[in-house]
Amino acid sequence: MRSVIDILDLSVEELDQLIKTATDIIDNPAKYAHVCAGKKLATLFFEPSTRTRMSFEAAMYELGGNVISMASAASSSASKGESVADTAKVISCYADIIAMRHPKEGAAYVLAHNATVPTINAGDGGHCHPTQTLADLLTIHREKGRFNNLTVGFCGDLKFGRTVHSLINALSRYEGINIALISPDELKLPSYVKKDVLQKKDIPYVQTTNLEEVMPALDILYMTRVQRERFFNEEDYLRLKDSYILTPEKLKNAKEDLAILHPLPRVNEISVAIDDDPRACYFKQVLNGKYMRMALILKLLKEAGTI
Ligand code: NCD
């Protein structure tokens, strides 16, 4: 059964097609309002979420489908010790498609290998988060009109930020990509991403702790939150949490057509004074995420022969 665990599970052609479908949904919502009538999406979130969970749910409702969900991880049978593999088999009896978020890297693989319906990884620990990448890609497409020849800066927690790992993987398949990695030393991009993606694909990149230094070159600035829940001690988190705070002052040398993205939630990384700057794209990105999730649900249900 087809599942999306990693963004690389989707080919570049499939991404183009998803962007086309999402754009058509934006332009003609009525055409899609009943396509999933009678079908059910199960959302299983074993970690906190606002956007991802609600955008999956809103996506399914806007396709005319229904949603079943568990109130919280604590109230599910996982708290009694049920394995992800068993949960996958059980939920497959109730739902036509499953989206799951889990704190453990690799949980999405276990789900996909045990479910009998299509599954979508809604974030597995510090590993990856492919549907956030779909939101990011539609945002880049709408703002820049291209994926080639872009200089993209990733700033903040590049170590634990799964959205960063997934977007770097996605961008690695386009031509003329330059990457700037801006983080404190302790939160650098994991070496497996550097080796397996950037170095393997010969993507030029710089690593720095200084955001202002690279700012003038950037077409996209991808800000991220320091991932408190993945730290081993609170002291390190407190020391690093405010390493980067984007303010109007810091944008002085930025390009006029820079696009500022952030997967959200924002804690302190972007001053609210930037929200009205035309370069701020993070709330548009939220909406784009819903449309891309609609396109993905449609694609997977069609491929499964469910609709
Ligand atoms: C991100 C995540 O869960 O990884 N949030 C999201 O899904 N939009 C980013 C984060 O939590 O910092």
Tab-separated table of C-alpha atoms and ligand atoms in Angstrom:
chain	number	residue	atom	x	y	z
A	1	MET	CA	0.000	0.000	0.000
A	2	ARG	CA	1.362	3.412	-0.972
A	3	SER	CA	2.527	5.578	1.907
A	4	VAL	CA	4.412	8.814	2.276
A	5	ILE	CA	7.046	8.435	4.977
A	6	ASP	CA	9.734	10.630	3.479
A	7	ILE	CA	9.435	13.449	0.945
A	8	LEU	CA	11.612	11.342	-1.385
A	9	ASP	CA	8.752	8.821	-1.575
A	10	LEU	CA	7.266	11.334	-4.022
A	11	SER	CA	9.029	11.897	-7.350
A	12	VAL	CA	9.627	15.399	-8.702
A	13	GLU	CA	6.867	14.736	-11.273
A	14	GLU	CA	4.475	13.731	-8.502
A	15	LEU	CA	5.314	16.912	-6.584
A	16	ASP	CA	4.549	18.951	-9.717
A	17	GLN	CA	1.246	17.125	-10.039
A	18	LEU	CA	0.369	17.750	-6.365
A	19	ILE	CA	1.108	21.451	-6.845
A	20	LYS	CA	-1.166	21.473	-9.913
A	21	THR	CA	-3.963	19.755	-7.990
A	22	ALA	CA	-3.557	22.104	-5.000
A	23	THR	CA	-3.679	25.105	-7.321
A	24	ASP	CA	-6.827	23.759	-8.948
A	25	ILE	CA	-8.382	23.204	-5.503
A	26	ILE	CA	-7.606	26.841	-4.622
A	27	ASP	CA	-9.205	28.037	-7.868
A	28	ASN	CA	-12.174	25.627	-7.952
A	29	PRO	CA	-12.986	24.465	-4.419
A	30	ALA	CA	-16.564	23.423	-5.318
A	31	LYS	CA	-15.230	20.802	-7.746
A	32	TYR	CA	-13.601	18.974	-4.825
A	33	ALA	CA	-16.224	19.492	-2.128
A	34	HIS	CA	-17.653	15.936	-2.253
A	35	VAL	CA	-14.903	13.801	-3.800
A	36	CYS	CA	-14.205	11.959	-0.539
A	37	ALA	CA	-17.822	11.576	0.590
A	38	GLY	CA	-18.212	8.564	2.854
A	39	LYS	CA	-14.449	8.123	3.326
A	40	LYS	CA	-12.601	8.416	6.624
A	41	LEU	CA	-9.241	9.830	7.583
A	42	ALA	CA	-7.808	8.748	10.961
A	43	THR	CA	-5.458	11.203	12.633
A	44	LEU	CA	-3.177	9.601	15.230
A	45	PHE	CA	-1.109	12.186	17.032
A	46	PHE	CA	1.201	10.902	19.738
A	47	GLU	CA	2.898	14.333	19.977
A	48	PRO	CA	1.432	17.824	20.307
A	49	SER	CA	0.240	19.524	17.144
A	50	THR	CA	-2.062	22.351	16.160
A	51	ARG	CA	-1.491	23.012	12.474
A	52	THR	CA	-0.623	19.620	11.120
A	53	ARG	CA	-3.475	17.792	12.777
A	54	MET	CA	-6.084	20.460	12.158
A	55	SER	CA	-4.976	21.004	8.586
A	56	PHE	CA	-5.277	17.270	7.870
A	57	GLU	CA	-8.726	17.327	9.415
A	58	ALA	CA	-9.805	20.505	7.623
A	59	ALA	CA	-8.417	19.042	4.384
A	60	MET	CA	-10.533	15.892	4.695
A	61	TYR	CA	-13.675	17.871	5.604
A	62	GLU	CA	-13.154	20.180	2.613
A	63	LEU	CA	-13.000	17.092	0.403
A	64	GLY	CA	-16.389	16.015	1.798
A	65	GLY	CA	-14.908	13.208	3.915
A	66	ASN	CA	-14.987	12.444	7.617
A	67	VAL	CA	-12.344	12.304	10.310
A	68	ILE	CA	-11.848	9.932	13.216
A	69	SER	CA	-9.295	10.756	15.822
A	70	MET	CA	-8.114	9.970	19.312
A	71	ALA	CA	-8.507	12.647	21.951
A	72	SER	CA	-4.835	12.434	22.969
A	73	ALA	CA	-1.927	9.994	23.121
A	74	ALA	CA	-2.537	9.579	26.836
A	75	SER	CA	-6.112	8.427	26.231
A	76	SER	CA	-5.170	5.901	23.514
A	77	SER	CA	-4.188	2.263	23.966
A	78	ALA	CA	-0.566	3.219	23.341
A	79	SER	CA	-0.580	4.257	26.996
A	80	LYS	CA	-1.466	0.606	27.812
A	81	GLY	CA	1.554	-0.543	25.834
A	82	GLU	CA	0.044	-1.232	22.394
A	83	SER	CA	2.659	-1.276	19.622
A	84	VAL	CA	2.524	0.967	16.554
A	85	ALA	CA	2.303	-2.214	14.446
A	86	ASP	CA	-0.877	-3.367	16.212
A	87	THR	CA	-2.337	0.136	16.183
A	88	ALA	CA	-1.767	0.200	12.403
A	89	LYS	CA	-3.674	-3.062	11.907
A	90	VAL	CA	-6.525	-1.911	14.137
A	91	ILE	CA	-6.975	1.551	12.638
A	92	SER	CA	-6.901	0.033	9.116
A	93	CYS	CA	-10.227	-1.618	10.037
A	94	TYR	CA	-11.809	1.770	10.690
A	95	ALA	CA	-10.251	4.267	8.291
A	96	ASP	CA	-9.492	4.613	4.560
A	97	ILE	CA	-6.290	6.576	5.177
A	98	ILE	CA	-4.144	7.342	8.250
A	99	ALA	CA	-1.976	10.331	9.177
A	100	MET	CA	0.277	9.760	12.189
A	101	ARG	CA	2.700	11.871	14.216
A	102	HIS	CA	4.966	10.046	16.636
A	103	PRO	CA	7.930	11.049	18.837
A	104	LYS	CA	10.063	8.107	17.653
A	105	GLU	CA	12.112	8.284	14.462
A	106	GLY	CA	11.043	5.392	12.263
A	107	ALA	CA	7.541	4.954	13.735
A	108	ALA	CA	6.102	5.979	10.350
A	109	TYR	CA	7.843	2.990	8.698
A	110	VAL	CA	6.288	0.598	11.184
A	111	LEU	CA	2.883	2.133	10.560
A	112	ALA	CA	3.247	1.904	6.779
A	113	HIS	CA	4.388	-1.709	6.878
A	114	ASN	CA	1.523	-2.865	9.025
A	115	ALA	CA	-1.417	-0.813	7.796
A	116	THR	CA	-3.607	-2.053	4.950
A	117	VAL	CA	-4.644	1.485	3.967
A	118	PRO	CA	-2.430	4.370	2.741
A	119	THR	CA	-0.505	6.137	5.494
A	120	ILE	CA	1.097	9.544	5.799
A	121	ASN	CA	3.920	10.523	8.152
A	122	ALA	CA	2.875	13.698	9.959
A	123	GLY	CA	6.291	13.935	11.659
A	124	ASP	CA	8.440	11.204	13.264
A	125	GLY	CA	10.687	12.521	16.027
A	126	GLY	CA	13.611	14.571	14.721
A	127	HIS	CA	13.610	12.626	11.426
A	128	CYS	CA	11.259	14.023	8.807
A	129	HIS	CA	7.987	15.781	8.133
A	130	PRO	CA	7.053	15.398	4.460
A	131	THR	CA	3.680	17.161	4.512
A	132	GLN	CA	5.242	20.293	6.017
A	133	THR	CA	7.599	20.146	3.057
A	134	LEU	CA	4.591	20.035	0.729
A	135	ALA	CA	3.383	23.261	2.376
A	136	ASP	CA	6.867	24.761	2.026
A	137	LEU	CA	7.126	23.780	-1.643
A	138	LEU	CA	3.744	25.233	-2.603
A	139	THR	CA	4.731	28.432	-0.793
A	140	ILE	CA	8.054	28.631	-2.650
A	141	HIS	CA	6.270	27.885	-5.928
A	142	ARG	CA	3.665	30.618	-5.367
A	143	GLU	CA	6.198	33.184	-4.174
A	144	LYS	CA	9.081	32.468	-6.561
A	145	GLY	CA	7.511	30.569	-9.454
A	146	ARG	CA	10.441	28.151	-9.529
A	147	PHE	CA	12.462	25.625	-7.560
A	148	ASN	CA	15.689	26.010	-9.528
A	149	ASN	CA	18.399	28.616	-8.907
A	150	LEU	CA	17.500	29.574	-5.369
A	151	THR	CA	19.681	30.440	-2.404
A	152	VAL	CA	17.948	29.114	0.682
A	153	GLY	CA	18.995	29.912	4.256
A	154	PHE	CA	17.936	27.587	7.089
A	155	CYS	CA	18.209	29.262	10.472
A	156	GLY	CA	17.794	27.980	14.034
A	157	ASP	CA	17.597	24.378	15.205
A	158	LEU	CA	18.961	22.466	12.233
A	159	LYS	CA	19.820	19.463	14.375
A	160	PHE	CA	16.380	18.470	15.623
A	161	GLY	CA	14.260	20.378	13.098
A	162	ARG	CA	12.645	17.635	11.028
A	163	THR	CA	11.060	20.163	8.677
A	164	VAL	CA	14.575	21.337	7.748
A	165	HIS	CA	15.753	17.790	6.980
A	166	SER	CA	12.771	17.125	4.730
A	167	LEU	CA	12.959	20.427	2.844
A	168	ILE	CA	16.705	20.030	2.210
A	169	ASN	CA	16.002	16.583	0.774
A	170	ALA	CA	13.256	17.965	-1.446
A	171	LEU	CA	15.368	20.872	-2.735
A	172	SER	CA	18.324	18.593	-3.441
A	173	ARG	CA	16.553	17.357	-6.568
A	174	TYR	CA	16.502	20.766	-8.287
A	175	GLU	CA	19.232	22.592	-10.225
A	176	GLY	CA	21.187	25.601	-9.016
A	177	ILE	CA	20.312	25.312	-5.314
A	178	ASN	CA	22.669	27.015	-2.843
A	179	ILE	CA	22.219	26.464	0.862
A	180	ALA	CA	23.223	28.495	3.903
A	181	LEU	CA	23.056	26.677	7.240
A	182	ILE	CA	22.772	29.186	10.081
A	183	SER	CA	22.764	27.751	13.590
A	184	PRO	CA	24.585	27.716	16.910
A	185	ASP	CA	27.395	25.114	16.918
A	186	GLU	CA	25.344	22.795	19.125
A	187	LEU	CA	22.412	22.756	16.710
A	188	LYS	CA	24.155	22.158	13.391
A	189	LEU	CA	22.595	20.066	10.629
A	190	PRO	CA	23.222	16.353	11.384
A	191	SER	CA	26.197	14.980	9.478
A	192	TYR	CA	24.052	12.252	7.896
A	193	VAL	CA	22.017	14.943	6.099
A	194	LYS	CA	25.186	16.795	5.104
A	195	LYS	CA	26.875	13.657	3.778
A	196	ASP	CA	23.922	11.823	2.266
A	197	VAL	CA	22.282	14.835	0.706
A	198	LEU	CA	24.389	17.968	0.355
A	199	GLN	CA	27.776	16.368	-0.292
A	200	LYS	CA	26.455	13.416	-2.285
A	201	LYS	CA	24.572	15.726	-4.622
A	202	ASP	CA	27.313	18.353	-4.777
A	203	ILE	CA	25.080	21.106	-3.464
A	204	PRO	CA	27.116	24.179	-2.518
A	205	TYR	CA	26.549	25.123	1.131
A	206	VAL	CA	27.999	27.359	3.793
A	207	GLN	CA	27.765	26.837	7.541
A	208	THR	CA	27.765	29.870	9.779
A	209	THR	CA	26.536	31.178	13.095
A	210	ASN	CA	25.978	34.642	11.617
A	211	LEU	CA	22.613	35.318	9.969
A	212	GLU	CA	23.377	38.908	8.875
A	213	GLU	CA	26.473	37.760	7.027
A	214	VAL	CA	24.507	35.572	4.594
A	215	MET	CA	21.283	37.602	4.530
A	216	PRO	CA	22.019	39.609	1.329
A	217	ALA	CA	22.369	36.432	-0.761
A	218	LEU	CA	19.138	34.752	0.337
A	219	ASP	CA	16.036	34.222	-1.821
A	220	ILE	CA	14.346	32.186	0.923
A	221	LEU	CA	14.912	32.385	4.669
A	222	TYR	CA	13.531	29.379	6.550
A	223	MET	CA	13.385	30.211	10.268
A	224	THR	CA	12.831	27.472	12.852
A	225	ARG	CA	12.030	27.077	16.523
A	226	VAL	CA	14.546	25.538	18.917
A	227	GLN	CA	12.971	22.113	19.529
A	228	ARG	CA	12.693	22.134	23.326
A	229	GLU	CA	11.053	18.684	23.517
A	230	ARG	CA	14.114	17.016	21.977
A	231	PHE	CA	16.659	18.493	24.420
A	232	PHE	CA	18.154	16.378	27.161
A	233	ASN	CA	18.322	19.234	29.627
A	234	GLU	CA	16.452	22.472	30.159
A	235	GLU	CA	19.633	24.515	30.753
A	236	ASP	CA	20.887	23.932	27.215
A	237	TYR	CA	17.489	24.847	25.856
A	238	LEU	CA	17.378	28.091	27.821
A	239	ARG	CA	20.873	29.001	26.684
A	240	LEU	CA	20.114	28.370	22.997
A	241	LYS	CA	16.457	29.255	22.610
A	242	ASP	CA	16.937	32.882	21.634
A	243	SER	CA	20.022	32.403	19.445
A	244	TYR	CA	18.248	34.025	16.491
A	245	ILE	CA	15.476	36.563	16.616
A	246	LEU	CA	14.582	38.021	13.250
A	247	THR	CA	13.835	41.736	13.580
A	248	PRO	CA	13.242	44.482	10.955
A	249	GLU	CA	16.785	45.665	11.702
A	250	LYS	CA	18.239	42.318	10.620
A	251	LEU	CA	16.338	42.486	7.335
A	252	LYS	CA	18.045	45.736	6.303
A	253	ASN	CA	20.411	43.989	3.908
A	254	ALA	CA	17.911	41.397	2.717
A	255	LYS	CA	16.627	41.181	-0.844
A	256	GLU	CA	13.420	43.050	-1.655
A	257	ASP	CA	11.836	39.802	-2.784
A	258	LEU	CA	13.124	37.575	0.007
A	259	ALA	CA	10.476	35.052	1.140
A	260	ILE	CA	10.488	34.384	4.898
A	261	LEU	CA	9.126	30.956	5.803
A	262	HIS	CA	8.624	29.265	9.177
A	263	PRO	CA	6.803	25.963	9.764
A	264	LEU	CA	5.368	27.423	13.009
A	265	PRO	CA	4.787	27.404	15.928
A	266	ARG	CA	6.876	30.523	16.400
A	267	VAL	CA	8.183	31.041	19.892
A	268	ASN	CA	10.486	34.021	19.686
A	269	GLU	CA	12.383	33.562	16.417
A	270	ILE	CA	10.530	36.157	14.381
A	271	SER	CA	9.524	39.483	15.832
A	272	VAL	CA	5.808	40.196	15.328
A	273	ALA	CA	6.961	43.499	13.797
A	274	ILE	CA	7.781	41.459	10.676
A	275	ASP	CA	4.315	39.969	10.259
A	276	ASP	CA	3.122	42.858	8.092
A	277	ASP	CA	6.251	42.896	5.932
A	278	PRO	CA	5.277	41.632	2.431
A	279	ARG	CA	8.195	39.212	2.668
A	280	ALA	CA	6.605	37.340	5.598
A	281	CYS	CA	5.047	34.183	4.119
A	282	TYR	CA	4.534	31.993	7.183
A	283	PHE	CA	0.793	32.432	7.538
A	284	LYS	CA	0.273	31.854	3.798
A	285	GLN	CA	2.369	28.737	4.289
A	286	VAL	CA	-0.206	27.435	6.805
A	287	LEU	CA	-3.008	27.764	4.256
A	288	ASN	CA	-0.868	26.214	1.539
A	289	GLY	CA	-0.336	23.233	3.844
A	290	LYS	CA	-4.048	22.531	3.927
A	291	TYR	CA	-4.328	22.573	0.124
A	292	MET	CA	-1.328	20.304	-0.338
A	293	ARG	CA	-2.709	17.852	2.227
A	294	MET	CA	-5.995	17.846	0.293
A	295	ALA	CA	-4.074	17.074	-2.900
A	296	LEU	CA	-2.111	14.298	-1.177
A	297	ILE	CA	-5.173	12.642	0.407
A	298	LEU	CA	-6.861	12.676	-3.010
A	299	LYS	CA	-3.847	11.178	-4.747
A	300	LEU	CA	-3.403	8.359	-2.219
A	301	LEU	CA	-7.090	7.472	-2.093
A	302	LYS	CA	-7.260	7.423	-5.904
A	303	GLU	CA	-4.193	5.198	-6.152
A	304	ALA	CA	-5.677	2.843	-3.557
A	305	GLY	CA	-8.874	2.648	-5.633
A	306	THR	CA	-10.885	3.982	-2.670
A	307	ILE	CA	-12.332	6.872	-4.660
B	1	NCD	C1	6.862	21.629	12.996
B	1	NCD	C2	7.050	20.223	13.512
B	1	NCD	O1	6.125	19.663	14.117
B	1	NCD	O2	8.112	19.682	13.270
B	1	NCD	N1	5.554	22.091	13.182
B	1	NCD	C3	4.646	21.860	12.210
B	1	NCD	O3	4.255	20.751	11.940
B	1	NCD	N2	4.238	22.907	11.507
B	1	NCD	C4	7.871	22.581	13.502
B	1	NCD	C5	8.016	22.734	14.985
B	1	NCD	O4	7.324	22.092	15.783
B	1	NCD	O5	8.856	23.551	15.356
